[in-house]
Coordinates of C-alpha atoms in Angstrom, one line a residue:
X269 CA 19.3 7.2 -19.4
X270 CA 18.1 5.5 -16.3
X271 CA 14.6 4.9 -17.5
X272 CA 16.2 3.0 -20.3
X273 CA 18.6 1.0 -18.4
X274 CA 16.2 0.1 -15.6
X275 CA 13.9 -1.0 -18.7
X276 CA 17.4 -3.2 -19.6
X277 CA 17.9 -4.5 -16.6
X278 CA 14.5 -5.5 -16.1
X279 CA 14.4 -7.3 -19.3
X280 CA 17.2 -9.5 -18.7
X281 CA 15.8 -10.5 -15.2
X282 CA 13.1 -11.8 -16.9
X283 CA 14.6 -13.4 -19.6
X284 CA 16.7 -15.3 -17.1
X285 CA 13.9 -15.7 -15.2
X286 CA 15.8 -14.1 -12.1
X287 CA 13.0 -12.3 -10.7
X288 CA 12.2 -14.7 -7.8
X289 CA 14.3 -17.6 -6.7
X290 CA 12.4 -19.8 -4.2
X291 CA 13.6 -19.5 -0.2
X292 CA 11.5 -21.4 1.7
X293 CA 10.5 -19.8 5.3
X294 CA 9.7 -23.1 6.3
X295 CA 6.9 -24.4 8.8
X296 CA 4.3 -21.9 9.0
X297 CA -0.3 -22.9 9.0
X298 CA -2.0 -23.5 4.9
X299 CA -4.8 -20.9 4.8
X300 CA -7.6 -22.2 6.3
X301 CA -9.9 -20.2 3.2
X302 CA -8.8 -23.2 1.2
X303 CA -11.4 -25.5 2.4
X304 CA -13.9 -23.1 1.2
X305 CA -12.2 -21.3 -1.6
X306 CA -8.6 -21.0 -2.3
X307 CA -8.0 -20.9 -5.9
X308 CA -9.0 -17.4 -7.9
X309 CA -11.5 -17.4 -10.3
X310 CA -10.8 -16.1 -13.8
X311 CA -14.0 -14.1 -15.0
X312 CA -12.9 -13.5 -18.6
X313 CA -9.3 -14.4 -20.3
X314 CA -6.2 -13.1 -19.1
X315 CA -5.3 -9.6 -20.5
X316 CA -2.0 -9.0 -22.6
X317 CA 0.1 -6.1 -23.3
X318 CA -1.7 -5.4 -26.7
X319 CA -5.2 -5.4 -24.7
X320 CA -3.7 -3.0 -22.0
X321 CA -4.1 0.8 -21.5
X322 CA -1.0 1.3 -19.7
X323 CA 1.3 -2.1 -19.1
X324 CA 3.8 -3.8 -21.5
X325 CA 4.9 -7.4 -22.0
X326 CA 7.4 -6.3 -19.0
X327 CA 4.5 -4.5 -16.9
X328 CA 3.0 -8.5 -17.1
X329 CA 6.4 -10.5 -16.5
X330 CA 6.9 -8.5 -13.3
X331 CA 3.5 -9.7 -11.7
X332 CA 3.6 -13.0 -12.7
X333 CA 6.9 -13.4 -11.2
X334 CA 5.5 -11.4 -8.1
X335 CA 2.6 -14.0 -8.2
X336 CA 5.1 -17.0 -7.9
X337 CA 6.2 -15.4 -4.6
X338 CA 3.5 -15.0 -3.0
X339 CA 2.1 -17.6 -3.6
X340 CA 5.0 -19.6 -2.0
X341 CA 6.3 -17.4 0.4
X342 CA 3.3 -15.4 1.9
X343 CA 0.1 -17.1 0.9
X344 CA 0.7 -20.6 2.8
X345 CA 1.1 -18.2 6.1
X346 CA -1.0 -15.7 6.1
X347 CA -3.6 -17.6 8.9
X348 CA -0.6 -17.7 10.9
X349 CA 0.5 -14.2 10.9
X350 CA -2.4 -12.8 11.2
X351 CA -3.4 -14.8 14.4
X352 CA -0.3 -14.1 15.5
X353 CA -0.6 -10.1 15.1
X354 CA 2.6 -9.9 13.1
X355 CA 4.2 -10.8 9.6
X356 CA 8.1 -11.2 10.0
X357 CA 9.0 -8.1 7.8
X358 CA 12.4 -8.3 8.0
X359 CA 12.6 -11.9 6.3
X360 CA 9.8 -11.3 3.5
X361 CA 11.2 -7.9 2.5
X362 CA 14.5 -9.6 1.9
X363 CA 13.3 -11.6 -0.2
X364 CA 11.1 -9.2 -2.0
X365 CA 14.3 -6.9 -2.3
X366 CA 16.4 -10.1 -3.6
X367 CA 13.4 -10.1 -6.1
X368 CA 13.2 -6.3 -6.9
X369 CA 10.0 -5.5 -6.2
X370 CA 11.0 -2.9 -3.7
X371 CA 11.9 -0.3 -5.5
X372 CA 11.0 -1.1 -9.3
X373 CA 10.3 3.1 -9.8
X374 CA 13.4 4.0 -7.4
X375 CA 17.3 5.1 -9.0
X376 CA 19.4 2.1 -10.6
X377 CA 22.5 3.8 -8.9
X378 CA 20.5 2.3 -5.2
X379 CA 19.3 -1.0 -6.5
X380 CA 15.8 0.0 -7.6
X381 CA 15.0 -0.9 -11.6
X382 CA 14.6 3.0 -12.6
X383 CA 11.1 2.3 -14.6
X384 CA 8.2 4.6 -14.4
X385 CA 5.2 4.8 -11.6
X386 CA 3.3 2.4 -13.7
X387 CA 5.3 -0.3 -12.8
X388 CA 4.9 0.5 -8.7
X389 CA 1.0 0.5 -9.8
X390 CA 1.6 -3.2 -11.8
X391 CA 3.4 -4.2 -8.0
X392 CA 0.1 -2.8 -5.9
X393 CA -2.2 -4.8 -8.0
X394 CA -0.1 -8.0 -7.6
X395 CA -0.1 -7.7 -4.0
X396 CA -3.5 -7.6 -3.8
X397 CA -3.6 -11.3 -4.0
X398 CA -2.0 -11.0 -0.6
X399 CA -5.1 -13.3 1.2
X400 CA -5.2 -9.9 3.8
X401 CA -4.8 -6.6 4.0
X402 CA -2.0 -6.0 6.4
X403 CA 1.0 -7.2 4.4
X404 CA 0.7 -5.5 1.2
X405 CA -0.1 -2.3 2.9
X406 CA 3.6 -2.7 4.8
X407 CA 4.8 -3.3 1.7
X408 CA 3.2 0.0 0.3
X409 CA 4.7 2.2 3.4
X410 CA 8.5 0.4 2.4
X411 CA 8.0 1.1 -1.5
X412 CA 5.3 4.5 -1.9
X413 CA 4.7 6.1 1.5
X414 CA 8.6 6.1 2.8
X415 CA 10.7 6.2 0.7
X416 CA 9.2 9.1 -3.1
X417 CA 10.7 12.0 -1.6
X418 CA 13.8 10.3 -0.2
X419 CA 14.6 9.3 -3.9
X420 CA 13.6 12.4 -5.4
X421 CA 14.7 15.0 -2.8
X422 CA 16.9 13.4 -0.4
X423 CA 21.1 14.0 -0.4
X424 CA 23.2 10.9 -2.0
X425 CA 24.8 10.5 1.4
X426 CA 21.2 10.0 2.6
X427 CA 20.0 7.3 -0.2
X428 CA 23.5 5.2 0.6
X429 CA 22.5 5.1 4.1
X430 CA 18.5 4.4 4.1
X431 CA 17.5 4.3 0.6
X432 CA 19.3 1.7 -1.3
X433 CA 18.8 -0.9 1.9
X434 CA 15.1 -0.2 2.1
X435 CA 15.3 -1.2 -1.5
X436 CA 17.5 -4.2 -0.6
X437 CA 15.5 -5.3 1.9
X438 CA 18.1 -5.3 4.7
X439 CA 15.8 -2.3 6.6
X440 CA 12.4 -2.0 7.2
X441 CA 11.0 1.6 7.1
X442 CA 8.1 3.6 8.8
X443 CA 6.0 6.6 8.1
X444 CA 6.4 8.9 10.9
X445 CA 3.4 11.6 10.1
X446 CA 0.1 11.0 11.8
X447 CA -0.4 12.1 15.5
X448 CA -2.8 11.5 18.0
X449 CA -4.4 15.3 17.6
X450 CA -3.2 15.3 13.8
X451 CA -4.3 12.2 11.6
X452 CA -5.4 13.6 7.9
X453 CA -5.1 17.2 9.5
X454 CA -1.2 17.0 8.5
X455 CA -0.6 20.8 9.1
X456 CA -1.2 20.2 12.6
X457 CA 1.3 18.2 14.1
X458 CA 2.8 19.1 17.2
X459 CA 6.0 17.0 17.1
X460 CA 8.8 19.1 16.8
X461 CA 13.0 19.3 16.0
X462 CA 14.5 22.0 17.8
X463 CA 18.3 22.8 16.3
X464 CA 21.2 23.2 18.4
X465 CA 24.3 23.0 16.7
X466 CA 24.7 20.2 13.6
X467 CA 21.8 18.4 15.2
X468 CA 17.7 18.3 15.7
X469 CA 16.7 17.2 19.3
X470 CA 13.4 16.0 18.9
X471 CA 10.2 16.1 21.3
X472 CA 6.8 14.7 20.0
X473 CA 5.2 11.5 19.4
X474 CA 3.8 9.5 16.2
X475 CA 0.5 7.1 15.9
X476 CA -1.1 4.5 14.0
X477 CA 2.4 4.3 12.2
X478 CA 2.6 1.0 10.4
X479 CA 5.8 -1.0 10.8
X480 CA 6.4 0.6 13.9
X481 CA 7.3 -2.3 16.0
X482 CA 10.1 -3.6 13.5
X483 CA 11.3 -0.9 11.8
X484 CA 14.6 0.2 11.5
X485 CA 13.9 3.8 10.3
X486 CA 11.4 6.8 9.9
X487 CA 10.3 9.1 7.7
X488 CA 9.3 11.8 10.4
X489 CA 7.4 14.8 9.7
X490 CA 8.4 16.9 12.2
X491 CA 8.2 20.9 13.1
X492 CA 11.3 22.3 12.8
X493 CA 10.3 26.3 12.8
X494 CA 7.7 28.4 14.6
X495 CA 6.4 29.8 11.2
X496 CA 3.7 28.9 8.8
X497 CA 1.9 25.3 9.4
X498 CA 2.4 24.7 5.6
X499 CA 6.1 26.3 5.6
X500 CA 7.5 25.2 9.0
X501 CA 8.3 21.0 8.7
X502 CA 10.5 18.8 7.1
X503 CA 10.8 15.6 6.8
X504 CA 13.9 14.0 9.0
X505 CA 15.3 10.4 8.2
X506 CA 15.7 8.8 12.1
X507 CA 17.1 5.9 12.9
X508 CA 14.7 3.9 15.1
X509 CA 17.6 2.8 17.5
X510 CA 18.2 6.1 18.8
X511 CA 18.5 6.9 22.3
X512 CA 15.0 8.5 23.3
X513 CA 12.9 6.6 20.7
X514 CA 10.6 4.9 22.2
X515 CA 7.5 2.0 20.9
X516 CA 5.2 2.9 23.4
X517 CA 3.0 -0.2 22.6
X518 CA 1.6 -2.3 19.6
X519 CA -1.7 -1.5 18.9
X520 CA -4.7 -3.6 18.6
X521 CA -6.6 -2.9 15.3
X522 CA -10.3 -3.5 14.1
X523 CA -8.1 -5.4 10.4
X524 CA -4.7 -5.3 9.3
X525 CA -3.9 -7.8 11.5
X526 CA -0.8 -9.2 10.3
X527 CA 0.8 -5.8 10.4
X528 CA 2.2 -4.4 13.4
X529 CA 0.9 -0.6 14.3
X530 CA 2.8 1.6 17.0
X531 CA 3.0 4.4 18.9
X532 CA 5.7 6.2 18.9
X533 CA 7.6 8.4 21.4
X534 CA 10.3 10.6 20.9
X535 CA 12.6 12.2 24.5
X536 CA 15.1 14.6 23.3
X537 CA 15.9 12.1 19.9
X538 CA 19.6 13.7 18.6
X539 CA 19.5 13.4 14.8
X540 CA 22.2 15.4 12.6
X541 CA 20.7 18.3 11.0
X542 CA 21.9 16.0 7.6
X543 CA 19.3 14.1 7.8
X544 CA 16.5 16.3 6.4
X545 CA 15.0 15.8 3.3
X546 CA 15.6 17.9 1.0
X547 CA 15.2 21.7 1.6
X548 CA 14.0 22.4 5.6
X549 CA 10.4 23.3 5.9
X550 CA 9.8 21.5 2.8
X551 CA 8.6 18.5 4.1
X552 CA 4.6 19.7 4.4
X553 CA 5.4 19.9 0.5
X554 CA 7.5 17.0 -0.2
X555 CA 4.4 15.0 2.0
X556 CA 1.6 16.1 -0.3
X557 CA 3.6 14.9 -3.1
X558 CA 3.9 11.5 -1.8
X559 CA 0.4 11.1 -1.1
X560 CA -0.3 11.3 -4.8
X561 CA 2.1 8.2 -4.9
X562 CA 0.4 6.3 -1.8
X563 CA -3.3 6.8 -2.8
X564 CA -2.5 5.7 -6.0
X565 CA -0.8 2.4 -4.5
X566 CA -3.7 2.1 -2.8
X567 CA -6.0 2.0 -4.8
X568 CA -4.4 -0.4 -7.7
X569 CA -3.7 -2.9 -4.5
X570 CA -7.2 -2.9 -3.0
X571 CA -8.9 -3.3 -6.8
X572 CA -7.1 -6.8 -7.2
X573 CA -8.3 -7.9 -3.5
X574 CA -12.0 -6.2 -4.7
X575 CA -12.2 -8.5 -7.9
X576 CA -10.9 -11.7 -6.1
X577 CA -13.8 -11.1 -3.3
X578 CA -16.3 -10.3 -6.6
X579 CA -15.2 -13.6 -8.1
X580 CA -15.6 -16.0 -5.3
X581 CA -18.7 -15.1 -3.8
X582 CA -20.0 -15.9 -7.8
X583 CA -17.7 -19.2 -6.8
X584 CA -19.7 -19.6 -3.0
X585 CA -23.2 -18.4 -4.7
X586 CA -23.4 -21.0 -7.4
X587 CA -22.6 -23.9 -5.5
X588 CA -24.9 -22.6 -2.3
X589 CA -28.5 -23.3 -2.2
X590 CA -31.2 -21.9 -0.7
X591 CA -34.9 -22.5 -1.6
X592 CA -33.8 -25.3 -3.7
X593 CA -32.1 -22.7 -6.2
X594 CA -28.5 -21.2 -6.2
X595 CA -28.3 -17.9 -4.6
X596 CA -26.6 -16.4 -7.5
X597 CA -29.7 -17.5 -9.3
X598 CA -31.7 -14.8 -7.5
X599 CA -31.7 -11.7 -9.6
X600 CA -31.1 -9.8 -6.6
X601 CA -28.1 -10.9 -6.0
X602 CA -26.6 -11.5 -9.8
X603 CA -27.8 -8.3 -10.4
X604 CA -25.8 -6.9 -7.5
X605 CA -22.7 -8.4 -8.1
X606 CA -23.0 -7.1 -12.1
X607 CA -23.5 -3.5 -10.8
X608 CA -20.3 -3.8 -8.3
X609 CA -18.4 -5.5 -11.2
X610 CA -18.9 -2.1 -13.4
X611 CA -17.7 0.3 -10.5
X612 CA -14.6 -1.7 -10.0
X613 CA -13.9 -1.6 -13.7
X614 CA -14.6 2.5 -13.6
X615 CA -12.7 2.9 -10.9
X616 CA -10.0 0.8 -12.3
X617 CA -10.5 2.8 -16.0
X618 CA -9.3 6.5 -13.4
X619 CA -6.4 4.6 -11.9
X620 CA -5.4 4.1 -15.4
X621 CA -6.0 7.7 -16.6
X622 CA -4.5 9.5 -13.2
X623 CA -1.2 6.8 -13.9
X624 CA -0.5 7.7 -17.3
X625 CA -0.6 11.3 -16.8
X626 CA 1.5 11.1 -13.5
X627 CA 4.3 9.2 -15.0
X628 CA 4.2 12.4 -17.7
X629 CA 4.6 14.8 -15.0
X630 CA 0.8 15.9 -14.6
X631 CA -0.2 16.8 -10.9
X632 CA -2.9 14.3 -10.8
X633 CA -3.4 15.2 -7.0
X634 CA -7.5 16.2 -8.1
X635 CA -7.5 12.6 -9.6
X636 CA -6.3 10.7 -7.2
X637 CA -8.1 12.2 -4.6
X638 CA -11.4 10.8 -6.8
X639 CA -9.9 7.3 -7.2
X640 CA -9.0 7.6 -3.2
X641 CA -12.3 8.6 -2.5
X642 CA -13.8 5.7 -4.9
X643 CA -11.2 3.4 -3.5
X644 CA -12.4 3.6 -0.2
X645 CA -16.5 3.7 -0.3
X646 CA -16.6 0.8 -3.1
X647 CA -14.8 -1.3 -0.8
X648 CA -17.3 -1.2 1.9
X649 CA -20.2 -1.9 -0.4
X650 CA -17.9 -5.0 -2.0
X651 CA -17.4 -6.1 1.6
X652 CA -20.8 -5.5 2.9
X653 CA -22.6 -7.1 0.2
X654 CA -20.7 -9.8 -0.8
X655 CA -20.3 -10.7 3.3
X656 CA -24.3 -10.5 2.8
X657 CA -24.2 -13.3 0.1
X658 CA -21.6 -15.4 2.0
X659 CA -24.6 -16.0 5.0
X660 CA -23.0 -17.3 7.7
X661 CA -19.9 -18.4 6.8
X662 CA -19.8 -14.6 5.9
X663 CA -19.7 -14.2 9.7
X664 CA -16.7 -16.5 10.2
X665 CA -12.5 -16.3 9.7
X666 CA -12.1 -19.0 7.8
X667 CA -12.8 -16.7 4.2
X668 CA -11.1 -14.4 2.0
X669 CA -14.7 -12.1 2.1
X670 CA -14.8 -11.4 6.3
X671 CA -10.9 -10.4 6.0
X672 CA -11.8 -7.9 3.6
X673 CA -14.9 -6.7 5.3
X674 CA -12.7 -5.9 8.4
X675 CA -9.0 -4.3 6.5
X676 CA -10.7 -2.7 3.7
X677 CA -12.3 0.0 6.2
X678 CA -8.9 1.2 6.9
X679 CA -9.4 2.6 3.3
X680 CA -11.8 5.0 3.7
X681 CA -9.7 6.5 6.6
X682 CA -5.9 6.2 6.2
X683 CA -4.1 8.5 3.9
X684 CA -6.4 11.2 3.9
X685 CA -9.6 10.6 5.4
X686 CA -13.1 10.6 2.4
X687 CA -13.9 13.8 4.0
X688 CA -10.5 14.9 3.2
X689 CA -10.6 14.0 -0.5
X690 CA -13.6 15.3 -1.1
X691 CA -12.1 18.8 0.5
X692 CA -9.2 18.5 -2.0
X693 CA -11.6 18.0 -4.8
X694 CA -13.7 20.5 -4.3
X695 CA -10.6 23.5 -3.8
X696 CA -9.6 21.7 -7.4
X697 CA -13.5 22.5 -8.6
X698 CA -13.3 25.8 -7.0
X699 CA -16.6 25.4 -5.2
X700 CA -14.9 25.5 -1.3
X701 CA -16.6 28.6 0.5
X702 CA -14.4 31.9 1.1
X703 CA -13.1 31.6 4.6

């Protein structure tokens, strides 16, 4: 029932074309890409919904409406928010949640559209026209790393209070996992949430956690038992504006620049015991489930960003010369791009399989480790070979490649490091050694 009236509700936002309304930001510095290249590059006709594997004629409305806003609201700024170090999240996830794009797989009941994972994946892809790779990943931590096992585990009294206004847009949410000792090694953080009476006092601190500076609430994954690592955590909703919480400083990053990273302290936090998740020492659990969600996102939003980087160093290659010839004229280097091409479309052919069968209840944790894994390594050849092509300019800020070169790394490395996935693929193949 809420499948079919999210898929109602959805169809009369598009009929009355409701999606996005425009609210200028105002001010703000036009990319400086576009005196190079600013305008994608179509390398074949635009698919429909009869050509598709997976997406409808709704699947489609959703991202051309999603297009339309960023193209008006976040494109013309990204030079500036990225120089800057910081995108205003508060203000663009407003007006994403105004839109409904921040919770198009989450419960009608708290604002989301109720529609299946594929449309979360139709989201990813359209925010990889994002000219960077720091907003759409903040995006992804509000709408597939923060906020799966609220909606499917979490109390009602719980969704009211963090939920539905994540999906609103009035509050910006964190991921509260990774630790300085503890990054894709989950199992082995130390923070913890000692109970004493109807409330957790927590002790610990968090890293590398995305939104950090602006957020108004975490997802923590915290200890809150001495017993098994796998058995002993839950996941705690914590409101960032507790006494004890501390942002112990914004950290500089090799990419992402646009989005703000902290670390995160926590000095006797007092949360109510409420605020777990679900079942206590469930949240090792409920985490591994939303990683099948988040690599997933992933990989749909860095395929988009992987084809627009494909397509305009053909754009840069045939209008640069060298030895009297365009460089794409050099079999080398059309050669090159033709073999990339064909991984991307592979690796976009497993995102399709590992989404259909996920949205039918399959554990496609073995397949999205594979499309993680994929994600990550094609990216750096994309980056370092296109970069190649690009010469010098390659070497500069001023285009969409260089960006790419420096934020797609992140890929092979958050969420479950490539040594990681390939850990979790080989336990599924049942060739790991005995211990």
């Amino acid at each position: 029932m809420a499948l079919r009236e999210g898929a109602l509700r959805l169809n009369v936002l598009v009929r009355s074309r409701h999606f996005y309304k425009l609210t200028s930001l105002g001010g703000g510095v036009r990319s400086l890409t576009e005196k190079v290249s600013s305008k994608q590059v179509k390398s074949s006709a635009p698919e429909t919904a009869a050509d598709h594997l997976i997406y409808t004629q709704e699947h489609f409305a959703l991202k051309e409406s999603l297009r339309k806003l960023i193209d008006q609201e976040i494109n013309p700024y990204v030079d500036q928010w990225e120089a800057e170090g910081k995108f205003p999240a508060h203000k663009i996830f407003k007006i994403l949640g105004n839109a409904g794009f921040l919770g198009v797989n989450k419960p009608v009941e708290y604002g989301g559209l109720g529609l299946d994972f594929s449309f979360s994946v139709a989201v990813a892809e359209e925010l990889g026209n994002i000219r960077c790779g720091g907003i759409p990943m903040a995006i992804g931590v509000q709408t597939d790393m923060t906020t799966p096992a609220l909606a499917r585990f979490g109390s009602d009294e719980l969704k009211r209070e963090f939920l539905l206004p994540s999906i609103s847009g009035d509050k910006v949410a964190c991921l509260g996992v990774s630790e300085v000792g503890a990054g894709s090694d989950v199992s082995s953080i130390k923070t913890k949430a000692v109970r004493k009476g109807d409330e957790y006092v927590i002790n610990g601190g968090k890293m590398w956690t995305t939104n950090g500076t602006q957020a108004d609430w975490m997802c923590l994954l915290a200890n809150t038992s001495d017993g098994p690592p796998h058995k002993n955590k839950s996941l705690i909703c914590l409101p960032m504006n507790l006494p004890g919480v501390h942002i112990a400083r914004k950290i500089d990053k090799l990419g992402m620049w646009s989005s703000d990273t902290a670390e995160v302290f926590f000095d006797d936090v007092h949360v109510p015991c409420k605020n777990v998740i679900g079942q206590e020492g469930m949240g090792f659990t409920y985490q591994m489930l939303q990683f099948q969600e988040e690599r997933l996102w992933a990989v749909a939003n860095i395929l988009t960003t992987t084809d627009n980087v494909i397509q305009e160093t053909i754009q840069y290659t045939r209008q640069r010369k060298i030895f009297k010839q365009p460089v794409l004229h050099h079999q080398a280097v059309h050669f090159r791009l033709a073999e990339l091409q064909t991984e991307v479309e592979l690796l976009r052919s497993l995102l399709y399989r590992a989404t259909a069968l996920y949205i039918k209840g399959n554990d496609v944790t073995k397949l999205a480790s594979m499309a993680k894994l994929k994600g990550g390594r094609l990216a750096r050849e994309v980056g370092d070979s296109c970069l190649q092509y690009w010469g010098g300019m390659g070497y500069t800020s001023d285009v969409l490649v260089s960006r790419f070169y420096r934020d797609s790394r992140l890929m092979s490395i958050g969420a479950g490091a490539d040594e990681v996935m390939l850990g979790i693929i080989c336990k599924y193949m049942d060739t790991l050694p005995g211990k």
